[in-house]
mmCIF file of C-alpha atoms in Angstrom:
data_model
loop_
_atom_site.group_PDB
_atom_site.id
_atom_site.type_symbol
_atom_site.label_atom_id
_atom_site.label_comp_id
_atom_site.label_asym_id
_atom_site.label_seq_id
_atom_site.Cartn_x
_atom_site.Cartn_y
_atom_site.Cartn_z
ATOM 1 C CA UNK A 1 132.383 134.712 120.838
ATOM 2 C CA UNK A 2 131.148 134.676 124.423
ATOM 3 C CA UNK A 3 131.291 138.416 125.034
ATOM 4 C CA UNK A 4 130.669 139.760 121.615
ATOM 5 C CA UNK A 5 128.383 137.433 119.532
ATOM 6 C CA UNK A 6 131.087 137.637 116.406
ATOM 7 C CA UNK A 7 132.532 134.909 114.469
ATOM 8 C CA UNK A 8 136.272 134.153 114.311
ATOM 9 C CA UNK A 9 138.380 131.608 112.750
ATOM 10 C CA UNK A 10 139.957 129.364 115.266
ATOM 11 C CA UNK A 11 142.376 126.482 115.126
ATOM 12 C CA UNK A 12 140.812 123.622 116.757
ATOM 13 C CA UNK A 13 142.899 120.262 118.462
ATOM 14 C CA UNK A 14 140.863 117.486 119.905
ATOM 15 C CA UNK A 15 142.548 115.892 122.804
ATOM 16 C CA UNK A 16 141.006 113.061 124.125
ATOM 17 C CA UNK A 17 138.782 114.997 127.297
ATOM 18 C CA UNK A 18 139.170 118.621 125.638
ATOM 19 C CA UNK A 19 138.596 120.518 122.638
ATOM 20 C CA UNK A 20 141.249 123.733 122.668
ATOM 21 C CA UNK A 21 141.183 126.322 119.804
ATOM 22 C CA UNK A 22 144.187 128.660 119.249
ATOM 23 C CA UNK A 23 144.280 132.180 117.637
ATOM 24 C CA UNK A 24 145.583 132.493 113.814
ATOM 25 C CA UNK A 25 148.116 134.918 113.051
ATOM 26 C CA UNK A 26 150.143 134.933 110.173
ATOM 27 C CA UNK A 27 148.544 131.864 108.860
ATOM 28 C CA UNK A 28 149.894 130.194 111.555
ATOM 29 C CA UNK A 29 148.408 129.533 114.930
ATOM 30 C CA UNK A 30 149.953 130.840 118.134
ATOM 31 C CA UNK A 31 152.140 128.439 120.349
ATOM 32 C CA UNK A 32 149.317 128.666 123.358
ATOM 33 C CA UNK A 33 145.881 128.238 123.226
ATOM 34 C CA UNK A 34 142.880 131.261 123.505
ATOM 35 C CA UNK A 35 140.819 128.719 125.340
ATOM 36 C CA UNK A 36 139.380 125.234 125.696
ATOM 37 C CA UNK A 37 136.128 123.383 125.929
ATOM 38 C CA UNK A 38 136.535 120.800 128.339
ATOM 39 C CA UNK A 39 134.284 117.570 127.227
ATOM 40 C CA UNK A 40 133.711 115.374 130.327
ATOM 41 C CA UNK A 41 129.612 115.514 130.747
ATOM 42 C CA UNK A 42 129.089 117.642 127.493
ATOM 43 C CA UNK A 43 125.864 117.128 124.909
ATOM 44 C CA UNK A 44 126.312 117.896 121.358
ATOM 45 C CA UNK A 45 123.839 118.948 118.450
ATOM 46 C CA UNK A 46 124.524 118.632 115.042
ATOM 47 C CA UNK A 47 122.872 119.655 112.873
ATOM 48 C CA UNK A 48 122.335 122.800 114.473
ATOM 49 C CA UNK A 49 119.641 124.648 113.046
ATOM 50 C CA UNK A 50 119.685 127.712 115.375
ATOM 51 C CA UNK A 51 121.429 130.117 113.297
ATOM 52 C CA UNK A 52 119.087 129.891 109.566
ATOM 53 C CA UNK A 53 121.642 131.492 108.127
ATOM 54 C CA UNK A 54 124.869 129.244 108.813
ATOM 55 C CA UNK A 55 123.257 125.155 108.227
ATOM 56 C CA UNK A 56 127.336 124.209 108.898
ATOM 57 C CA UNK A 57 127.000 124.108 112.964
ATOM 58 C CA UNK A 58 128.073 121.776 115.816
ATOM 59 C CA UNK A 59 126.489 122.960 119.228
ATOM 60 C CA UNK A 60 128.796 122.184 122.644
ATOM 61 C CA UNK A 61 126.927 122.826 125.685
ATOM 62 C CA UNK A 62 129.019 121.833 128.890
ATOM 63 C CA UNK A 63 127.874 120.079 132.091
ATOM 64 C CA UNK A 64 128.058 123.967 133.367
ATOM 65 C CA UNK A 65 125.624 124.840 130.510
ATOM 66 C CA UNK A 66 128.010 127.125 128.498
ATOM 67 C CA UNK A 67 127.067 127.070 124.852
ATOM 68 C CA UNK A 68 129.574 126.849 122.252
ATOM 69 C CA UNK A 69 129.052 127.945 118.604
ATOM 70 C CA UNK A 70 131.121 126.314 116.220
ATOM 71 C CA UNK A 71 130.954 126.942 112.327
ATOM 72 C CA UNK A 72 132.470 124.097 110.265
ATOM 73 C CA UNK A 73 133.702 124.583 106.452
ATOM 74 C CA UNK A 74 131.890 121.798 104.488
ATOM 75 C CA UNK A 75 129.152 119.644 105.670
ATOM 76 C CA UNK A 76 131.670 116.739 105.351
ATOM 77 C CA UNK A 77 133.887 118.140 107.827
ATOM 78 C CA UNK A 78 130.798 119.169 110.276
ATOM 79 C CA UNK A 79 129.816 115.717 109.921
ATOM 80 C CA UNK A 80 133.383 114.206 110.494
ATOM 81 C CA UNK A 81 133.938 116.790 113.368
ATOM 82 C CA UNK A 82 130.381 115.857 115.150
ATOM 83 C CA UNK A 83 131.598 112.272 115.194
ATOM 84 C CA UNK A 84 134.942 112.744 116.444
ATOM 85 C CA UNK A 85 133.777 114.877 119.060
ATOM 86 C CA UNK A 86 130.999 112.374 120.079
ATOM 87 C CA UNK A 87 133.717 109.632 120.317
ATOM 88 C CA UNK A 88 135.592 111.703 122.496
ATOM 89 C CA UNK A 89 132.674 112.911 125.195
ATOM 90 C CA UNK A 90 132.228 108.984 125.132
ATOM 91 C CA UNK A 91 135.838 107.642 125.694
ATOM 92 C CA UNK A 92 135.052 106.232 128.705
ATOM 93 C CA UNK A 93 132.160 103.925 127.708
ATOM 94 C CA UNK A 94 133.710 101.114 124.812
ATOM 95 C CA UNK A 95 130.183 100.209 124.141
ATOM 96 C CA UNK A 96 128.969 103.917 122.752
ATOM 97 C CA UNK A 97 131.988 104.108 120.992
ATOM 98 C CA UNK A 98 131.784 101.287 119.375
ATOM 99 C CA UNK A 99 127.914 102.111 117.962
ATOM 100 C CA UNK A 100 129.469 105.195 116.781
ATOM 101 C CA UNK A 101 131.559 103.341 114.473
ATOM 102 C CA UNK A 102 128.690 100.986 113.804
ATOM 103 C CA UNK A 103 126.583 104.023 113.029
ATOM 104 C CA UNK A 104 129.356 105.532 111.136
ATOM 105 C CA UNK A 105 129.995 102.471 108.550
ATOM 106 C CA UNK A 106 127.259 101.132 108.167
ATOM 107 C CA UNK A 107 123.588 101.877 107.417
ATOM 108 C CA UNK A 108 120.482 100.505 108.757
ATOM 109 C CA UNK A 109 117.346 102.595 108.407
ATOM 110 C CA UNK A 110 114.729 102.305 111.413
ATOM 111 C CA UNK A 111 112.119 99.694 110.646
ATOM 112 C CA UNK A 112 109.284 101.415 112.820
ATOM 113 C CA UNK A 113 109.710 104.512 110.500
ATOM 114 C CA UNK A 114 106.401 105.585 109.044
ATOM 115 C CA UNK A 115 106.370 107.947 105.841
ATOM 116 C CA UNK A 116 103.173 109.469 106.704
ATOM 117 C CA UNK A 117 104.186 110.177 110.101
ATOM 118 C CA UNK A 118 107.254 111.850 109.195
ATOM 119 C CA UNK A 119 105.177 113.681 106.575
ATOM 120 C CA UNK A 120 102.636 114.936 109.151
ATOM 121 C CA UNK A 121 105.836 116.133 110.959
ATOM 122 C CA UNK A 122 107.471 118.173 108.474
ATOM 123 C CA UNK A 123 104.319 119.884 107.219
ATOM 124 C CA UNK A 124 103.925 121.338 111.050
ATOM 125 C CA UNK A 125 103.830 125.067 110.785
ATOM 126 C CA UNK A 126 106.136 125.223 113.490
ATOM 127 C CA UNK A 127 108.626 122.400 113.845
ATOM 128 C CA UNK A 128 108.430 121.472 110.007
ATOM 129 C CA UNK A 129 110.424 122.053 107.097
ATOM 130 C CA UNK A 130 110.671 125.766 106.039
ATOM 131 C CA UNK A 131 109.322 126.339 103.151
ATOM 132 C CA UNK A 132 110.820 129.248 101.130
ATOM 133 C CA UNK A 133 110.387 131.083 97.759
ATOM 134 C CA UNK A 134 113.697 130.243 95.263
ATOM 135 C CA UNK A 135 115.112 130.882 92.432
ATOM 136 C CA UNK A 136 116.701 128.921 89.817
ATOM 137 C CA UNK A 137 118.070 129.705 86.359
ATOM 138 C CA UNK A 138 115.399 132.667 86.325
ATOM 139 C CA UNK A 139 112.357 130.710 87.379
ATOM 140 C CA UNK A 140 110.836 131.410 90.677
ATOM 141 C CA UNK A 141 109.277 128.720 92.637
ATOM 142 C CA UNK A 142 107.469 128.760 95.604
ATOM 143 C CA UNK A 143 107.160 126.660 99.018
ATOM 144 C CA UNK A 144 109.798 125.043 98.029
ATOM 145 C CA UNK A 145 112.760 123.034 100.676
ATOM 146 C CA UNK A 146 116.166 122.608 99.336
ATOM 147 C CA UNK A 147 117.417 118.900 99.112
ATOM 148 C CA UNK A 148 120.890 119.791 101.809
ATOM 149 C CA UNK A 149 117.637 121.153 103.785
ATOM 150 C CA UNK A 150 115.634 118.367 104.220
ATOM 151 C CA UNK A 151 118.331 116.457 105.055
ATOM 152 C CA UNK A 152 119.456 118.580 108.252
ATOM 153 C CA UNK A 153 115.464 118.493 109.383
ATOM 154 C CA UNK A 154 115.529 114.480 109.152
ATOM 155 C CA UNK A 155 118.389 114.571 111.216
ATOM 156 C CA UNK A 156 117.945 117.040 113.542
ATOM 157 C CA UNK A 157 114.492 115.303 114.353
ATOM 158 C CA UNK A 158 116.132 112.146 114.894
ATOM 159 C CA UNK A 159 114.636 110.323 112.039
ATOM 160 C CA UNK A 160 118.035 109.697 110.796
ATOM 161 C CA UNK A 161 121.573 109.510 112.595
ATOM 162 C CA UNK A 162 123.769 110.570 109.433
ATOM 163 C CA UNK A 163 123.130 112.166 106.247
ATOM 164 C CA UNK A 164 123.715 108.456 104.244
ATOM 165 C CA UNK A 165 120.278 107.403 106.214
ATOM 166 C CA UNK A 166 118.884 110.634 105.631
ATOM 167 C CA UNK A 167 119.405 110.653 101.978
ATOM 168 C CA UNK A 168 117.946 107.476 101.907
ATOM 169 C CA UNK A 169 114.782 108.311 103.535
ATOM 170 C CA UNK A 170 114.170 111.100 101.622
ATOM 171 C CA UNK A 171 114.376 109.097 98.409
ATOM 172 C CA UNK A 172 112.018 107.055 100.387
ATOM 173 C CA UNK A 173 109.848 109.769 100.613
ATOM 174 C CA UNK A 174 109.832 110.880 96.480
ATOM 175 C CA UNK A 175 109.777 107.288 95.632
ATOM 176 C CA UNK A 176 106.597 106.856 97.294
ATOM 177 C CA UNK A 177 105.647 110.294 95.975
ATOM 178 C CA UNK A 178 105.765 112.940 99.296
ATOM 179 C CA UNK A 179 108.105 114.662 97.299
ATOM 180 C CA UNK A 180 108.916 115.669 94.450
ATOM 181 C CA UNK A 181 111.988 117.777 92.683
ATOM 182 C CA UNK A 182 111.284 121.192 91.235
ATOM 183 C CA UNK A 183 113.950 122.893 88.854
ATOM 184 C CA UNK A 184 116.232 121.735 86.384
ATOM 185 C CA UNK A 185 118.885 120.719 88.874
ATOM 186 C CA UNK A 186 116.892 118.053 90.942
ATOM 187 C CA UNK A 187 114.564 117.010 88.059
ATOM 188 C CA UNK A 188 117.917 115.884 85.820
ATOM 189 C CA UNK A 189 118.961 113.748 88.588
ATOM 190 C CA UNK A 190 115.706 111.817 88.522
ATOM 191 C CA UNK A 191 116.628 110.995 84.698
ATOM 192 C CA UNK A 192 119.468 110.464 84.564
ATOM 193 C CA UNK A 193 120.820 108.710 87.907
ATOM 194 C CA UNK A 194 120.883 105.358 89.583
ATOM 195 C CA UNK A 195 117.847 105.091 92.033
ATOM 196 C CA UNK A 196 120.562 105.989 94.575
ATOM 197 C CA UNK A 197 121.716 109.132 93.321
ATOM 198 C CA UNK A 198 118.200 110.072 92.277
ATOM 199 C CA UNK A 199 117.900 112.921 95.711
ATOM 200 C CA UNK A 200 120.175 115.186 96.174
ATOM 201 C CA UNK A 201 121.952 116.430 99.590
ATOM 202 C CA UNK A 202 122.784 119.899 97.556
ATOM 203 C CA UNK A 203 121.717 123.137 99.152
ATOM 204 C CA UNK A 204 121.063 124.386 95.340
ATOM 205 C CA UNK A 205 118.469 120.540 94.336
ATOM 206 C CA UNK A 206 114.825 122.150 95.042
ATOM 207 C CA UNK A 207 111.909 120.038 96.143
ATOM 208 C CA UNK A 208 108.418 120.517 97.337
ATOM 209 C CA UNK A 209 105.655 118.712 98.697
ATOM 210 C CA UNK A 210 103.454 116.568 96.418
ATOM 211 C CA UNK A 211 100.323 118.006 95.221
ATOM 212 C CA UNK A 212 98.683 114.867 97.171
ATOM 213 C CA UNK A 213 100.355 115.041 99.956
ATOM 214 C CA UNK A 214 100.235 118.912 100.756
ATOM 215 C CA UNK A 215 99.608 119.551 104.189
ATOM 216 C CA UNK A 216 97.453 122.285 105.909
ATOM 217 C CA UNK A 217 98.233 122.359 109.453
ATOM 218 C CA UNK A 218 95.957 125.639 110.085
ATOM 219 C CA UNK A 219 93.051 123.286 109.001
ATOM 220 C CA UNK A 220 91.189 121.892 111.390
ATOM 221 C CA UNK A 221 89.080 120.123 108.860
ATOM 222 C CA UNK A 222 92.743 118.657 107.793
ATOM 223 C CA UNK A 223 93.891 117.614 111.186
ATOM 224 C CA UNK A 224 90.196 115.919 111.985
ATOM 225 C CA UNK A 225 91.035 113.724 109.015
ATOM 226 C CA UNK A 226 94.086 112.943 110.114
ATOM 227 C CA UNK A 227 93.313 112.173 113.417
ATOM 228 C CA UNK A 228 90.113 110.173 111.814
ATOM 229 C CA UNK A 229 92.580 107.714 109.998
ATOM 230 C CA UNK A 230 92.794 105.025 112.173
ATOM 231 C CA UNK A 231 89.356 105.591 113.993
ATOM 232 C CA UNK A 232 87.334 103.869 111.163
ATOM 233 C CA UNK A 233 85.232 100.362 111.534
ATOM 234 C CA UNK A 234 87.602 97.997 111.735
ATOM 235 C CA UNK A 235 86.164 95.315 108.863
ATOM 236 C CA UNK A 236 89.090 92.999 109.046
ATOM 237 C CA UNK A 237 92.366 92.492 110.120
ATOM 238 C CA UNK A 238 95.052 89.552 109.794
ATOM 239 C CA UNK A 239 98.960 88.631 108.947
ATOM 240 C CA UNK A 240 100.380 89.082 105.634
ATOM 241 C CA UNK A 241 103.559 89.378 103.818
ATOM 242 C CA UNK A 242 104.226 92.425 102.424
ATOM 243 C CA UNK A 243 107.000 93.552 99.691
ATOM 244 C CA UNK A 244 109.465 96.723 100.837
ATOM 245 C CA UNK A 245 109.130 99.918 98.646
ATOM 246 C CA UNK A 246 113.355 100.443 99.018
ATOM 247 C CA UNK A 247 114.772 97.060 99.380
ATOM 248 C CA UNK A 248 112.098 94.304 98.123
ATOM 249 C CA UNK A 249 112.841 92.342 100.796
ATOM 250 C CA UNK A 250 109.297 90.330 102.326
ATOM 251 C CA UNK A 251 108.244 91.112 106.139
ATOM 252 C CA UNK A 252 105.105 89.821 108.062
ATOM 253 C CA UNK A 253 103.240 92.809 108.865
ATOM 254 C CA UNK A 254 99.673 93.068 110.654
ATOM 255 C CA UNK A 255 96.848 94.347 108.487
ATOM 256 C CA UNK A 256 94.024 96.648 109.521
ATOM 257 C CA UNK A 257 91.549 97.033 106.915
ATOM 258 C CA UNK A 258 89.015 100.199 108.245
ATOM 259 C CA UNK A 259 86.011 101.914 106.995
ATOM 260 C CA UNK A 260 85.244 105.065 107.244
ATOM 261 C CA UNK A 261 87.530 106.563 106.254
ATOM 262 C CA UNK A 262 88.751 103.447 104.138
ATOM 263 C CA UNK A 263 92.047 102.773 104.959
ATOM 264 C CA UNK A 264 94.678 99.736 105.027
ATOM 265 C CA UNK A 265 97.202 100.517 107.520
ATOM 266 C CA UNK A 266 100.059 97.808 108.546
ATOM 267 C CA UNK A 267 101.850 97.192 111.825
ATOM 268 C CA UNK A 268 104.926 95.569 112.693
ATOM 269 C CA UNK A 269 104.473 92.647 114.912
ATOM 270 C CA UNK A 270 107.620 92.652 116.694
ATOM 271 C CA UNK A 271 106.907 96.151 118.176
ATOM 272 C CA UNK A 272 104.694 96.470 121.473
ATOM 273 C CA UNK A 273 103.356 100.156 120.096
ATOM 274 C CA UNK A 274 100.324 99.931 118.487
ATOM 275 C CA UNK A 275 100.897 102.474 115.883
ATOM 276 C CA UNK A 276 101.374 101.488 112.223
ATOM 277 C CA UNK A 277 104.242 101.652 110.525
ATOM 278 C CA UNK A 278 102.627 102.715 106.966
ATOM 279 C CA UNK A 279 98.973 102.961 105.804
ATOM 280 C CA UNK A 280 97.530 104.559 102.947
ATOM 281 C CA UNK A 281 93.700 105.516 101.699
ATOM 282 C CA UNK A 282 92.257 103.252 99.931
ATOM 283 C CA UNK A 283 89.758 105.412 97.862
ATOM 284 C CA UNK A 284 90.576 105.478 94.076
ATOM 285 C CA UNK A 285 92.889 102.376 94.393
ATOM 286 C CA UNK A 286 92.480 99.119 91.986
ATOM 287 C CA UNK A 287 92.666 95.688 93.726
ATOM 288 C CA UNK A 288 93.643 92.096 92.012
ATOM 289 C CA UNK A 289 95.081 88.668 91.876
ATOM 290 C CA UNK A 290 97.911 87.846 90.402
ATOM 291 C CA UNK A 291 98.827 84.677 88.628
ATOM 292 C CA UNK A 292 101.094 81.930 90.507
ATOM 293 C CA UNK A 293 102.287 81.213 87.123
ATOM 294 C CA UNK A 294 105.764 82.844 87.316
ATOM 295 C CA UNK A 295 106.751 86.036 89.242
ATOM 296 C CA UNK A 296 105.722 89.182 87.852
ATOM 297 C CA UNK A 297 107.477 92.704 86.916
ATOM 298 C CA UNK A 298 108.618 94.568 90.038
ATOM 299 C CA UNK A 299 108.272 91.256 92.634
ATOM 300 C CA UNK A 300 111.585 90.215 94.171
ATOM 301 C CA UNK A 301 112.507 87.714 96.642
ATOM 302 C CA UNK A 302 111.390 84.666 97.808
ATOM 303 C CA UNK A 303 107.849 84.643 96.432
ATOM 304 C CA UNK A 304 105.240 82.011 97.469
ATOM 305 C CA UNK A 305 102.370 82.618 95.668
ATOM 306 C CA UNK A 306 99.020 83.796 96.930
ATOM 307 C CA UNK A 307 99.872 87.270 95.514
ATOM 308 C CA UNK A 308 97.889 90.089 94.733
ATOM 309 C CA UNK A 309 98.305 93.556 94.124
ATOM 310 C CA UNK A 310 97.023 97.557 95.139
ATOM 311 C CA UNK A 311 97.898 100.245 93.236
ATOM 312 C CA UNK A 312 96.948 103.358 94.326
ATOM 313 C CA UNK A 313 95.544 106.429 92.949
ATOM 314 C CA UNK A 314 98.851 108.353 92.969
ATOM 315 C CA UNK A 315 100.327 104.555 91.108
ATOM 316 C CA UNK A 316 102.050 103.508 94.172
ATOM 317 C CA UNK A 317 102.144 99.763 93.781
ATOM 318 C CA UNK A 318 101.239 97.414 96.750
ATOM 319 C CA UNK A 319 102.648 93.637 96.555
ATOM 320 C CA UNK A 320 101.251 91.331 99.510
ATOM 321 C CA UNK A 321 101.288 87.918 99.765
ATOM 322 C CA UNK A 322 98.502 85.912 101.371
ATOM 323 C CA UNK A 323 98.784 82.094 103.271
ATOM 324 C CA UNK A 324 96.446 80.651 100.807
ATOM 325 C CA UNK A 325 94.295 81.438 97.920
ATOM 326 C CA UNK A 326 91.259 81.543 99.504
ATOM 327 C CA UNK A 327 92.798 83.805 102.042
ATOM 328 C CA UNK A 328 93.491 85.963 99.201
ATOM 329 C CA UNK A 329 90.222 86.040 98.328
ATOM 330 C CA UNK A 330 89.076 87.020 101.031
ATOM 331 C CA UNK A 331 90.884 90.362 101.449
ATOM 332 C CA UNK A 332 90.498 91.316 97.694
ATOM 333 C CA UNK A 333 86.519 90.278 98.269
ATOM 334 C CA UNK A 334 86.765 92.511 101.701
ATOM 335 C CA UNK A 335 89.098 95.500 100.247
ATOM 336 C CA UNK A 336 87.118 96.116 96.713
ATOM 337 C CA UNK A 337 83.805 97.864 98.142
ATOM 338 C CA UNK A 338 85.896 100.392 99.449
ATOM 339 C CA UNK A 339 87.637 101.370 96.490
#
């Protein structure tokens, strides 16, 4: 309500330039409508995270910056509301319309997307993920996110455009160990389901951070490091081809090899920022060659040859391909003494 901050149900009708919402009585609605929304220069958020308390919202503000509330049942039907709206608000322009069914059906995760980044992000004391004591079958756990959670913060921070991509990225994230599930109901799905299914958009799956990957944003010791990442000695730098984590598919990527702190990041050629697009320490990690002879466990693709392989210290596996064998030697000769 505008007047008195309660909630009521209302029946809603979109119309192609207006949202109107009736009054209920007697299970049915009433012939004419309490009021309308008109759409024509309107912005939408959903999620809306304003309200902690009530993670179904859409946010309407109109071009006269009135600020509609509206409380959906079921984040399918937030989701399916948000999009319908959207398509409406953009009627008039056949090219955003059509990327909202684009967006919509299909699913193509950002390629300049860096895990570490988006890490750094949700560990901010402020703008981050909240982190929140819970319980679960009578065990308590703490700092903890729920997996429905997570998934609002990716989108709501733009990092993902629907909760499909967002899933996906957050699988991303305890594949390459960010994450990982707490509790009997996330932990089962990590057994027991397809790589897929393994994260869960439930508001009941509990995760936390990593133990290697907890972030202190009150330390300023933590945030020097951080900032120290990519202002090491460069010692070399070069093109490779490097395996995906998600979809093993091969991309040329730009390598930065740095000392002090030693650290390998990777950029994406095709972008004009000069920011890398994943990167990890290097300290603790084992470095070799491996045999042209046949393509070995976890490699897919079009391999070839001139591989060789990092594994780090949390036994996150690294598969890079090099022009030529001396190449190869090269790096493995340059990455080892900072192992």
């Amino acid at each position: 309500g505008h007047i008195v901050r309660n909630w009521k149900v209302r029946w809603f009708v979109l119309l192609q330039d207006k949202l109107l919402y009736y009054k209920i009585e007697g299970g049915k609605k009433e012939p004419s409508p309490k009021g309308r929304i008109l759409l024509d220069g309107c912005t939408i958020t959903c999620p809306c995270l304003e309200y902690e308390n009530r993670p179904l919202l859409i946010k309407l503000k109109t071009k006269t910056n009135t600020d509609y509330f509206l409380e959906c049942c079921s984040r399918e039907e937030r989701d399916s509301w948000a999009l319908d709206i959207t398509g409406a608000i953009h009627a008039g322009h056949p090219v955003q319309v059509q990327e909202l069914h684009r967006m919509k059906n299909s699913f193509k995760l950002l390629e300049n997307i860096s895990l570490h980044h988006i890490v750094e992000r949700m560990s901010d004391s402020s703008t981050g993920i909240k982190l929140t004591h819970n319980l679960e079958q009578g065990n308590r756990y703490k700092e903890t996110f729920t997996g429905s959670a997570l998934v609002d913060w990716l989108i709501s921070n733009s990092f993902a455009v629907s909760r499909f991509e967002a899933v996906t990225l957050a699988s991303m994230l305890m594949d390459e160990n960010f994450i990982k599930p707490v509790g009997a109901r996330s932990t089962e799905a990590t057994r027991y389901s397809d790589l897929s299914e393994q994260f869960l958009d439930d508001s009941t799956a509990l995760y936390m951070f990593a133990e290697s990957n907890k972030k202190n944003i009150s330390s300023k010791e933590e945030l020097q490091f951080n900032i120290s990442e990519l202002n090491g000695t460069i010692v070399k730098q070069g093109f490779l081809v490097k395996q995906g984590h998600k979809r093993k598919n091969w991309k040329v990527r730009r390598f930065v090899l740095r000392a002090d702190p030693a650290f390998l990041h990777y950029y994406d050629p095709t972008k004009e920022e000069n920011r890398p697009v994943g990167g990890f320490s290097l300290r603790g990690c084992l470095v070799s060659a491996l045999e042209d002879n046949g393509v070995p466990a976890g490699v897919k693709g079009n391999v070839q040859g001139n591989l060789f392989k990092i594994i780090t210290k949390n036994d996150i596996h690294y598969y890079i391909q090099a022009s030529s064998k001396a190449e190869r030697a090269q790096w493995i000769e340059a990455i080892k003494p900072l192992t």
